[in-house]
Short mmCIF file of C-alpha atoms and ligand atoms in Angstrom, two decimals:
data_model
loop_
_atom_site.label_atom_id
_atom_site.label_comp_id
_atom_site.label_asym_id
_atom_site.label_seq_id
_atom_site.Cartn_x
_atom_site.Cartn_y
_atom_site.Cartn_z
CA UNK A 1 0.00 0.00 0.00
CA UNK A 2 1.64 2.92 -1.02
CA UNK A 3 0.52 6.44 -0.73
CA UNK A 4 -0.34 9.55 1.53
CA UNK A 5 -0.37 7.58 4.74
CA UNK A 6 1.93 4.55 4.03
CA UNK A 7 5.04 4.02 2.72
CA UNK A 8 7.44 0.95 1.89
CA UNK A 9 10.53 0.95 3.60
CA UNK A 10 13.73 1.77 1.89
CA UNK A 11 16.42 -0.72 1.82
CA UNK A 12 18.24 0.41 5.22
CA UNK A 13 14.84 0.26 7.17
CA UNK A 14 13.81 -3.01 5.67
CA UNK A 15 14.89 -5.40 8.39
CA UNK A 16 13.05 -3.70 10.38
CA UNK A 17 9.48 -4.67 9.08
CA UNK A 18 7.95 -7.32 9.46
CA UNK A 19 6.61 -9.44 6.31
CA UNK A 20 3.17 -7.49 5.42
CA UNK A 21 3.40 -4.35 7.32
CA UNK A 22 4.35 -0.67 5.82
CA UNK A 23 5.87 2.34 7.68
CA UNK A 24 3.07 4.69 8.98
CA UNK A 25 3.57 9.05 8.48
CA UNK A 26 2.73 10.46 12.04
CA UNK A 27 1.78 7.99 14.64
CA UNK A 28 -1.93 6.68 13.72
CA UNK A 29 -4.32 5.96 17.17
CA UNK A 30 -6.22 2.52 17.06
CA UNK A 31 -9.32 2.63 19.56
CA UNK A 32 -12.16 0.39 19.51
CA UNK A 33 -14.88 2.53 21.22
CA UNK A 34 -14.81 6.24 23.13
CA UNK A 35 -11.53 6.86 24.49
CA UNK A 36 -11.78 6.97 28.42
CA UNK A 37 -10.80 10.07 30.22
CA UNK A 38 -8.93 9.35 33.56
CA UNK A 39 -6.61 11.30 34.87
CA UNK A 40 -3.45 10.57 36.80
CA UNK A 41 -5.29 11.34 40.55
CA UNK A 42 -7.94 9.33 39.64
CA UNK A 43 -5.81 6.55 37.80
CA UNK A 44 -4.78 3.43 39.38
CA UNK A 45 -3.31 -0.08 38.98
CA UNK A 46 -5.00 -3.10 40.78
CA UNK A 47 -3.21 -6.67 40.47
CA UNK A 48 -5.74 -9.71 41.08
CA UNK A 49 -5.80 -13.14 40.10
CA UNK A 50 -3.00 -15.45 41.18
CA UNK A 51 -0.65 -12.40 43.35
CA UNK A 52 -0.70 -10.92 46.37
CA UNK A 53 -3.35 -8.43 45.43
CA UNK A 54 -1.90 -5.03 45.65
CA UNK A 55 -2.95 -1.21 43.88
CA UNK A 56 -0.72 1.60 42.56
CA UNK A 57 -1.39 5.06 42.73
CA UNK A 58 -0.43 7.34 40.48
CA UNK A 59 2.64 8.08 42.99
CA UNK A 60 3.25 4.59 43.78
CA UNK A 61 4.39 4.22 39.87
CA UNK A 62 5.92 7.75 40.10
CA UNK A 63 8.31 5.90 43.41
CA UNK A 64 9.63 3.07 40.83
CA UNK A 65 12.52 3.21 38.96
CA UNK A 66 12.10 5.38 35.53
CA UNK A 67 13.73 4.29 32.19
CA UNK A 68 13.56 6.01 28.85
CA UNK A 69 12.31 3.12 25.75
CA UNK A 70 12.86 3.54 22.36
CA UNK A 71 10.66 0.54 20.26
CA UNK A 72 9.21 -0.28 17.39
CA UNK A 73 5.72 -0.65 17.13
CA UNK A 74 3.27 -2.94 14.93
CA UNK A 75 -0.21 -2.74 14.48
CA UNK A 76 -2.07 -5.93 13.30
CA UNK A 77 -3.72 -3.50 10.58
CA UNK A 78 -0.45 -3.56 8.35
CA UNK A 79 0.93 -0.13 9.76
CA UNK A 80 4.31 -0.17 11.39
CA UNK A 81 6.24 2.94 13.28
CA UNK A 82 10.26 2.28 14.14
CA UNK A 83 11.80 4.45 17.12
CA UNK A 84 9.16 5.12 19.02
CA UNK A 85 10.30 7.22 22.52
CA UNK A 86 8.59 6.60 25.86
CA UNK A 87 9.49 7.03 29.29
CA UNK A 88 8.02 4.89 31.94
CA UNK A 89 8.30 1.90 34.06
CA UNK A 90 9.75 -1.30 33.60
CA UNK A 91 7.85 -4.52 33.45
CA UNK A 92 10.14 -5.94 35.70
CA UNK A 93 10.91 -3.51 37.88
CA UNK A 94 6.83 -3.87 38.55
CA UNK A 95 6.96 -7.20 38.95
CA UNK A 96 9.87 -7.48 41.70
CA UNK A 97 6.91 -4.95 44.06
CA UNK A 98 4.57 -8.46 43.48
CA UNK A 99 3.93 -11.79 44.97
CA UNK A 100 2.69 -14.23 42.16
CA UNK A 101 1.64 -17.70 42.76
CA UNK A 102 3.98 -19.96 41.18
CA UNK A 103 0.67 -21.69 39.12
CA UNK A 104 0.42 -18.09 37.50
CA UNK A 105 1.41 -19.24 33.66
CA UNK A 106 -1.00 -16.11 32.00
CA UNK A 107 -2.24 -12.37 32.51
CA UNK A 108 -5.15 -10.74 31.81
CA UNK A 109 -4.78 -6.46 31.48
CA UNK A 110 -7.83 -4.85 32.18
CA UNK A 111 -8.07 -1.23 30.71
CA UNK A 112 -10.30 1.32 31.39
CA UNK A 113 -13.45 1.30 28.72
CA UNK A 114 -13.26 -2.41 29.28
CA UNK A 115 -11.04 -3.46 26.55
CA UNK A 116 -8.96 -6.71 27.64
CA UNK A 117 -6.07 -8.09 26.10
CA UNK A 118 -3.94 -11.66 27.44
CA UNK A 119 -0.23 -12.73 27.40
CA UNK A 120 1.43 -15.64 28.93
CA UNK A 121 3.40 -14.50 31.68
CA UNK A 122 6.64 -15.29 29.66
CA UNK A 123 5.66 -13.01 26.78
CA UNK A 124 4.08 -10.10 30.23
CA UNK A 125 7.38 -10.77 31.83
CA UNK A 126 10.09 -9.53 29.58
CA UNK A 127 12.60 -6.63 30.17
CA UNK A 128 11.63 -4.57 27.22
CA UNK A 129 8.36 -4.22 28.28
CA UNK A 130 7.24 -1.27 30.11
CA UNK A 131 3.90 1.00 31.62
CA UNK A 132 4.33 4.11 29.40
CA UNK A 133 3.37 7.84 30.93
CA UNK A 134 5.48 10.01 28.28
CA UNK A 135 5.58 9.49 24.54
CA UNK A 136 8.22 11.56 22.55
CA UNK A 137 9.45 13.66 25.59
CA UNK A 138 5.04 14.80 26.75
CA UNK A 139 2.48 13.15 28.76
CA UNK A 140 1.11 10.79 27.42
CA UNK A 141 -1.52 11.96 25.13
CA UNK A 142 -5.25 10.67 26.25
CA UNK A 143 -5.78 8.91 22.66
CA UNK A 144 -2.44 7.11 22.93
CA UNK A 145 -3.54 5.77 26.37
CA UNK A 146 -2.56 8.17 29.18
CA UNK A 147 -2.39 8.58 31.56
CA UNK A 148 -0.67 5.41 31.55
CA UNK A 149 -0.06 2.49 29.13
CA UNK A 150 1.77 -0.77 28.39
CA UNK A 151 3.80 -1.17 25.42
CA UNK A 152 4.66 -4.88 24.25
CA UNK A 153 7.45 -3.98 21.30
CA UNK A 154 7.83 -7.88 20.21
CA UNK A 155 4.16 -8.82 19.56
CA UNK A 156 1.29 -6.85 17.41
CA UNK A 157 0.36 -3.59 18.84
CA UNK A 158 -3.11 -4.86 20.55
CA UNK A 159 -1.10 -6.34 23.08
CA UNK A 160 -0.15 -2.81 24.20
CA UNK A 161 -3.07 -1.88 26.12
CA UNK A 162 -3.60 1.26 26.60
CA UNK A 163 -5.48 3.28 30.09
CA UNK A 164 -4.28 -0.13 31.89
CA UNK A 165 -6.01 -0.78 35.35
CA UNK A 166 -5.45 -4.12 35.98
CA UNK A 167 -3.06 -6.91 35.65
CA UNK A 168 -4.87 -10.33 36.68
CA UNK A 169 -2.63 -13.21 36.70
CA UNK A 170 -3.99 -16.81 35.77
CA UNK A 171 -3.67 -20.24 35.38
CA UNK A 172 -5.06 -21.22 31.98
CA UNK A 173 -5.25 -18.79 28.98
CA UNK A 174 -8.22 -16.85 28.92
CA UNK A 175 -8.94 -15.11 25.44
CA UNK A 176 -9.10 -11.09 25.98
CA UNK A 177 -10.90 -8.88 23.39
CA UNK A 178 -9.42 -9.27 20.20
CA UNK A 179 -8.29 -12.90 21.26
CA UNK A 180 -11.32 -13.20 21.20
CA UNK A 181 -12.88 -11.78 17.75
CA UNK A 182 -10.58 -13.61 15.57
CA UNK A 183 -7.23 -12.58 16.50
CA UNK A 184 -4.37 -14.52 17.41
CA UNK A 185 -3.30 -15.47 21.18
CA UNK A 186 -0.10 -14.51 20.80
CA UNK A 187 0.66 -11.93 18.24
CA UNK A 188 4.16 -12.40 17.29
CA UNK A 189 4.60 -10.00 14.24
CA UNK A 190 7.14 -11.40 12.12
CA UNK A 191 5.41 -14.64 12.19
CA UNK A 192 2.56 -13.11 11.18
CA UNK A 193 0.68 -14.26 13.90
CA UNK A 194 -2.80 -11.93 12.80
CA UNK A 195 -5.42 -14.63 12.96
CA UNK A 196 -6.80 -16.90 15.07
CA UNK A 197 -4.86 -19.98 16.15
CA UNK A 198 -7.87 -21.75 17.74
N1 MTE B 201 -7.59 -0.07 25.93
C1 MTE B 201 -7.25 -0.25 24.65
N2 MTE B 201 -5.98 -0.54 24.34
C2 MTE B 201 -5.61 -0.71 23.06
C3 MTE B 201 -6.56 -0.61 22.01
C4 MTE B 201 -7.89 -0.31 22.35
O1 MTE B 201 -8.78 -0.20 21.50
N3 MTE B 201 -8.20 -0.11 23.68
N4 MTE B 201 -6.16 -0.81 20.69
C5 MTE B 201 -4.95 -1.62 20.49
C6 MTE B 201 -4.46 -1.59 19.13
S1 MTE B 201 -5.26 -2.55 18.00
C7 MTE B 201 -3.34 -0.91 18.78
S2 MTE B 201 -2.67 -0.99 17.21
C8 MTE B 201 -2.68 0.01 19.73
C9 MTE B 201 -2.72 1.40 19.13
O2 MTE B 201 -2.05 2.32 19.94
P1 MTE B 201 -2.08 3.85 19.49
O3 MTE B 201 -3.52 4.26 19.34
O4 MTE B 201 -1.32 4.57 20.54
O5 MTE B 201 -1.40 3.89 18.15
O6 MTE B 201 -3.33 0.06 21.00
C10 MTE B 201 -3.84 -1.17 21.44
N5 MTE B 201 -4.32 -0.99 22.78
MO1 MO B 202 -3.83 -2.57 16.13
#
């Protein structure tokens, strides 16, 4: 697809994109339904499921260690955008605050609005990961998911689910909201992983 919004990568880029996807202009948003507005006083963080349960404030996530990210990002719609910048918190530096079970295998994220998206905890638990609150050097812009985000650089970009409130850990896999409507559990974008695998 070629064209205003969409452009094929030029040869020093093209390692970079996965099979199928082209390099976006700007950075598109992709919201099913209204965009919630929460802000960061009202915003918080409640783990469930197989943990310790346990909620972060606003300040809570403001008291853990803060990294800058720089990741590439791929939606499932074909549209890819390389060196994205974020500042936030580290998946694992969240994680070492928690007591899981050892049976926890899977997450759940819960997001404000309702939308719900799973991982296994292999693919939740990775270093890369982070909670995002700053995108390109400003707060987090309400349509990209501030307050407060996750970002997921090695799968599709659904798994990065944005105005998170919850992280339940589980068992079994449970299907979240794409998972769900035809998508793929696991996402992994350059093996194509778009469609169901159920
Ligand atoms: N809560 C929530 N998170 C979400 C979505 C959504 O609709 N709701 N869309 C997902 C999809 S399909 C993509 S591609 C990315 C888009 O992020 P962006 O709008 O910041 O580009 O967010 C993901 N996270
Ligand atoms: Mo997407």
């Amino acid at each position: 697809m070629a064209g205003k919004f969409f452009h094929k990568p030029g040869p020093e880029l093209a390692h970079r994109v996965p099979p199928g996807q082209h390099l976006a202009q700007g950075f598109p948003v992709l919201t099913y339904g209204d965009t919630p507005v929460v802000d960061q006083a009202n915003w918080s963080l409640a783990v469930t499921g197989l943990a310790q349960p346990k909620t972060f404030t606003w300040a809570d996530m403001m008291a853990l260690p803060q990294a800058d990210f720089t990741a590439d990002f791929h939606c499932v719609t074909t549209w890819s955008k390389l060196d994205v910048t974020w500042q936030g918190i580290c998946v694992t530096d969240l994680m070492a605050q928690l007591k899981v079970d050892p049976a926890a295998a899977h997450v759940m994220l819960h997001c404000y609005g309702g939308y719900t998206t799973n991982l296994t905890l292999a693919d939740f638990a990775r270093p890369e990961n982070f909670l995002a609150h700053t995108l390109f050097g400003e707060p987090l812009p309400a349509e990209h998911g501030g307050p407060m985000r996750l970002v997921v650089p090695h799968l599709y970009a659904w798994k990065s689910a944005k105005w998170i409130n919850g992280i339940e850990f589980l068992a079994n896999s449970v299907a979240g909201f794409w998972e769900r409507n035809g998508y793929h559990q696991r996402g992994e974008p350059w093996a194509e992983e778009r469609y169901s695998d159920r």
